[in-house]
Short mmCIF file of C-alpha atoms in Angstrom, two decimals:
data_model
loop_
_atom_site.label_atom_id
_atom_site.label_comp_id
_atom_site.label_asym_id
_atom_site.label_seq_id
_atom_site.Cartn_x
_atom_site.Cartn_y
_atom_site.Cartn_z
CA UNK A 9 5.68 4.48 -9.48
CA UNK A 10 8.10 6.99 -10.09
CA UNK A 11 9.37 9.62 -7.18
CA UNK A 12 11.18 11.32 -5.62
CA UNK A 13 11.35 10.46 -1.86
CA UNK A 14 12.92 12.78 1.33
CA UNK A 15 13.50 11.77 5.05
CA UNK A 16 12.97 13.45 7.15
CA UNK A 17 9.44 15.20 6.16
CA UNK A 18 9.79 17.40 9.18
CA UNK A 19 12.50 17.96 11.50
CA UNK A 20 13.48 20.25 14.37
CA UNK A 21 17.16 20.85 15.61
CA UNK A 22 19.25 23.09 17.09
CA UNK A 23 21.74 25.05 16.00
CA UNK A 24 25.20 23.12 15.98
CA UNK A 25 23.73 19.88 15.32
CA UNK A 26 24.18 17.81 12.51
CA UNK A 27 21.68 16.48 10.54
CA UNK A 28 21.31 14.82 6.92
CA UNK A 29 18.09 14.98 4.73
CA UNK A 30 18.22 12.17 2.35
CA UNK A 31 17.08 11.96 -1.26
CA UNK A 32 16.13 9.40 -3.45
CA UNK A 33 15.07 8.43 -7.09
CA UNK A 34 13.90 5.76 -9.30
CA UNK A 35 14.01 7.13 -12.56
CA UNK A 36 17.48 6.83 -13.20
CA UNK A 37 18.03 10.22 -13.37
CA UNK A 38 21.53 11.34 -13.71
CA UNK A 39 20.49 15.28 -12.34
CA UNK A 40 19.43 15.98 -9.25
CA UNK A 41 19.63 19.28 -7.02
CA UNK A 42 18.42 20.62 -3.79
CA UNK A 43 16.76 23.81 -3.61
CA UNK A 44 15.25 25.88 -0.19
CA UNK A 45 12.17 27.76 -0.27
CA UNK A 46 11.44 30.48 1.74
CA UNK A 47 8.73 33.05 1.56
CA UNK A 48 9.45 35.82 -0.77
CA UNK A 49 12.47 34.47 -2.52
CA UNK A 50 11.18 31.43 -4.21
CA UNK A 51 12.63 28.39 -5.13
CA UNK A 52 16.63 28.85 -4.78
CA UNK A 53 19.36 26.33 -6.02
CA UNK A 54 21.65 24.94 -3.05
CA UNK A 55 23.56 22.34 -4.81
CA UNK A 56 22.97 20.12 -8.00
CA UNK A 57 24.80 17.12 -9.46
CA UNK A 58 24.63 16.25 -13.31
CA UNK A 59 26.15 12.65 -12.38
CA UNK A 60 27.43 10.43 -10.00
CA UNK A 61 30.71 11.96 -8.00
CA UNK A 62 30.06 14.85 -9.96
CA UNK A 63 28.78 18.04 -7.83
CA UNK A 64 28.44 22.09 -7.97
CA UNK A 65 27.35 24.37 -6.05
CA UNK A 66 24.39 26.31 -6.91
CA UNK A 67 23.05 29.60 -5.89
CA UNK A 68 22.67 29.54 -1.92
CA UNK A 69 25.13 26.90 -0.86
CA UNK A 70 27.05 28.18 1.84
CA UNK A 71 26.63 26.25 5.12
CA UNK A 72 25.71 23.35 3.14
CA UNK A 73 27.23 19.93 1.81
CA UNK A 74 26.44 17.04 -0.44
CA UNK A 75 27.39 13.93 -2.05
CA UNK A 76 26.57 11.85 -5.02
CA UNK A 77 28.13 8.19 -4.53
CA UNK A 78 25.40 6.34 -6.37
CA UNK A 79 22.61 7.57 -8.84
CA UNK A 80 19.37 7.46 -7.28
CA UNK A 81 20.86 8.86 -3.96
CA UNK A 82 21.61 12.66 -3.00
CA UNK A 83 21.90 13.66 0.25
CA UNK A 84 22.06 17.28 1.75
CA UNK A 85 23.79 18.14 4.34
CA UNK A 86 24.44 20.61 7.48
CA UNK A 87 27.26 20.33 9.28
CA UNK A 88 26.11 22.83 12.16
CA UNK A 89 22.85 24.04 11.24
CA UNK A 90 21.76 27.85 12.03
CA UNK A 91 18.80 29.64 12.23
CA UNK A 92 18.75 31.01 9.09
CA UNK A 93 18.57 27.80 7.43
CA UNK A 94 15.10 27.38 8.76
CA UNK A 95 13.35 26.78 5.49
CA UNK A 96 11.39 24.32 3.33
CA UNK A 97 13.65 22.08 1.15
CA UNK A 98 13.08 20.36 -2.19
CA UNK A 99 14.97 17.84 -4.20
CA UNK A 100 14.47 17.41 -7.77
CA UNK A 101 15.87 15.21 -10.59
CA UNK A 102 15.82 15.06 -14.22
CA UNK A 103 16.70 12.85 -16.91
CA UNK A 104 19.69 14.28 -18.98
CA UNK A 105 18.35 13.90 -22.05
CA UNK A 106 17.44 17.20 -22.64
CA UNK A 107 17.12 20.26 -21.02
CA UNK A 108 13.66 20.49 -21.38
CA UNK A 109 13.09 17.36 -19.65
CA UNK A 110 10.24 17.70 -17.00
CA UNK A 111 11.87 18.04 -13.17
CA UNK A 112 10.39 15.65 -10.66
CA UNK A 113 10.25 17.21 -7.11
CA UNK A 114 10.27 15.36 -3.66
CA UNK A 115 7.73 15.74 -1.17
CA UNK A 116 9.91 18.53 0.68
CA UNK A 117 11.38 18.52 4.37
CA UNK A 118 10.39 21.47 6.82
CA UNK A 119 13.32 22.42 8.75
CA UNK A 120 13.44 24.57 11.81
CA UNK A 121 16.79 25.09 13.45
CA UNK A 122 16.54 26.86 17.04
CA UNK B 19 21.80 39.42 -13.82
CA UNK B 20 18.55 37.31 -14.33
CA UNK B 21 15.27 38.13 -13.03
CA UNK B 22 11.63 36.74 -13.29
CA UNK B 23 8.64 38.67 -12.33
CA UNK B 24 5.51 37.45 -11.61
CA UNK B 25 2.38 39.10 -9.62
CA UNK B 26 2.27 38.31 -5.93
CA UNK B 27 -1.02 37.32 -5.51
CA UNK B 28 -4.40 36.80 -7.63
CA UNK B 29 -8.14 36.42 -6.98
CA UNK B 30 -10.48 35.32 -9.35
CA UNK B 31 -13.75 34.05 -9.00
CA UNK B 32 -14.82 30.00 -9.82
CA UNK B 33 -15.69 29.58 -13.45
CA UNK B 34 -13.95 32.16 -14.40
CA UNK B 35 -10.49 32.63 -16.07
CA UNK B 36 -7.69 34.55 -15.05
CA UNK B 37 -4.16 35.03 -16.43
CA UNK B 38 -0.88 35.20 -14.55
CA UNK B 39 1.67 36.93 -16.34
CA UNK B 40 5.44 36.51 -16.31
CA UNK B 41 8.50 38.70 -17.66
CA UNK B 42 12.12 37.59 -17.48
CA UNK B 43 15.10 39.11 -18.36
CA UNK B 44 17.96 36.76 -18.36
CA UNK B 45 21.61 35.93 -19.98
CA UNK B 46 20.32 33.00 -21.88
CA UNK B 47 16.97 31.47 -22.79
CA UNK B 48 16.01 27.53 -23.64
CA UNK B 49 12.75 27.24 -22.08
CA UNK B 50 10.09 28.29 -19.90
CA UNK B 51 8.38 25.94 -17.50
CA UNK B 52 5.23 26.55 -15.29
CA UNK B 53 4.52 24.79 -12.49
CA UNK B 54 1.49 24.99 -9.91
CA UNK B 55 2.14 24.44 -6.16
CA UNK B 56 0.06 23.52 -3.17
CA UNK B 57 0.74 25.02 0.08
CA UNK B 58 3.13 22.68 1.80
CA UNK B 59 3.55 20.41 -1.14
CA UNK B 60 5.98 19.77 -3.94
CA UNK B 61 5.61 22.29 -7.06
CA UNK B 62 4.05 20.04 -9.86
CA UNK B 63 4.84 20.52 -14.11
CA UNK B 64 1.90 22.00 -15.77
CA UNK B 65 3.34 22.74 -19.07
CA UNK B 66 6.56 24.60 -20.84
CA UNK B 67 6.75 26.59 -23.96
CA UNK B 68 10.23 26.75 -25.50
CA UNK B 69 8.80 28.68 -29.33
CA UNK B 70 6.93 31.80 -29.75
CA UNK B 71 3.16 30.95 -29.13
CA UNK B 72 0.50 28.94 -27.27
CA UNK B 73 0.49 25.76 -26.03
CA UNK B 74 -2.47 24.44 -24.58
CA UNK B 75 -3.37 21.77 -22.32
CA UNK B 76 -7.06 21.36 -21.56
CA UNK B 77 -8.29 23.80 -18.85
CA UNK B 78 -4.27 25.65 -18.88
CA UNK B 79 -2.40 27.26 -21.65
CA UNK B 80 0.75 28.95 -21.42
CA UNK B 81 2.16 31.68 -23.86
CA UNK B 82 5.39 32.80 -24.56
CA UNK B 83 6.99 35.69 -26.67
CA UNK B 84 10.66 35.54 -26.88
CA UNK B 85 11.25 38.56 -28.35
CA UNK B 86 9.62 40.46 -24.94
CA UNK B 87 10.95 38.27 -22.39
CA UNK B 88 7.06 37.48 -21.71
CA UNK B 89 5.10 34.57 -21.19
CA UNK B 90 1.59 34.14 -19.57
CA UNK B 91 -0.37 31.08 -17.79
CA UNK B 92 -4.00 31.31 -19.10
CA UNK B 93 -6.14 29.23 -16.64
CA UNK B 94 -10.06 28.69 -17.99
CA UNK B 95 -13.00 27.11 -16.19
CA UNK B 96 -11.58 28.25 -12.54
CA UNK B 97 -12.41 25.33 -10.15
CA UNK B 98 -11.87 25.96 -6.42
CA UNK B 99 -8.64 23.29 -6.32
CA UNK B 100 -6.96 25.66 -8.50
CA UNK B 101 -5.97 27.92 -5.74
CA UNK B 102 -2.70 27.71 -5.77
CA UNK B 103 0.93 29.16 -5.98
CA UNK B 104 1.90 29.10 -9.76
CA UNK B 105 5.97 29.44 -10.72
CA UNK B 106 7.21 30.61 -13.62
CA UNK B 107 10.72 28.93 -14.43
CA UNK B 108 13.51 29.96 -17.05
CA UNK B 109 15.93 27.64 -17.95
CA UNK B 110 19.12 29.84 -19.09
CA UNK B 111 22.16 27.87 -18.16
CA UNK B 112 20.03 26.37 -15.35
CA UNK B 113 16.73 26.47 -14.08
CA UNK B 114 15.51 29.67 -12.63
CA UNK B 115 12.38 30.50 -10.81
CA UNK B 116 10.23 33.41 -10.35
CA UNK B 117 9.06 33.80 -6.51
CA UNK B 118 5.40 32.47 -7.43
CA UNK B 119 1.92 33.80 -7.91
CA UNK B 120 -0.45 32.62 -5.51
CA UNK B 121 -4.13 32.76 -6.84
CA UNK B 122 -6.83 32.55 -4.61
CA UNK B 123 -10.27 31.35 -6.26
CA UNK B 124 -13.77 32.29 -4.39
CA UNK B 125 -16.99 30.68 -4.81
#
């Protein structure tokens, strides 16, 4: 079946501590992002990779790190979390055969950072 | 800048239809995707329009009109699973998303 799976689903911290929410795909996909959620500000890029060892930073991606060492694989993540990264976060990939092509979305993690 | 606009909420009755409407203003323009989302859950593609016009997809079209920076999610036969945030997405030099219309259907 093809997905998109994230560990943790749900995770609480506290502020300092590092944590890493892992990412993976079977499609193949050479694009794959991470976006946060929160309520009233939609879906917002953090970070997105067209290819392996290939990374940018997207809209929101202070505080934030990733890396893209093999294909299916994209981890986020937070070196010393804060509260303010509280949030719901998604990662998504896409074939890059066209723009158009339909983005696949994980299952999401809900952080909370105290 | 870019900016997408969408309603912030929505009721509509079951059976019925309702329409959630969209308007973006952004530098570039290659597509427009909807996609419906569960509370808690991943958002899921329903359809995208990327010419002038209506695409339809049996209980859920989706309209665009370039020209207006408009586009509209037409959803027929309400059902009570239908309730529902529903994002409008541009894709400009990268995908961008409107903050979601959440539609509440009542028996």
């Amino acid at each position: 079946e093809a997905q998109v799976t994230q560990n943790p689903r749900y995770l609480i911290t506290v502020t300092g501590k590092k944590l890493t929410v892992t990412c993976s795909q079977n499609m193949n996909h050479e694009y794959m992002s991470w976006y946060r959620q929160d309520p009233g500000l939609g879906l917002r890029q953090i970070y997105y990779s067209m290819n392996v060892e290939v990374t940018d930073k997207g809209d929101v991606p202070e505080g934030y790190k990733v890396s893209r060492k093999e294909k299916r694989n994209f981890p986020l993540i937070l070196e010393s979390p804060s509260p303010n990264q509280t949030s719901l976060y998604f990662c998504a990939s896409r074939g890059q055969g066209a723009v158009l092509d339909e983005q696949y979305f994980g299952p999401g993690t809900r952080l909370t950072v105290t | 800048g870019q900016n997408i606009d969408q309603p912030t909420e929505m009721t509509a009755t079951e059976g019925a239809i309702v329409q959630i409407n969209c308007t973006y203003q952004t530098s570039g323009f290659n597509g427009l995707f909807w996609y419906q989302q569960h509370a808690g859950e991943a958002p899921t593609f329903l359809s995208y329009n990327v010419l002038d016009g209506l695409e339809e997809k049996g209980r859920f079209s989706s309209f665009l009109s370039r020209s207006k920076g408009y586009s509209y999610l037409l959803l027929k036969e309400l059902q009570m699973k239908d309730s529902a945030s529903y994002l409008c997405a541009v894709i400009s030099d990268k995908l961008i998303f409107g903050t979601g219309t959440r539609l509440q259907v009542f028996p």
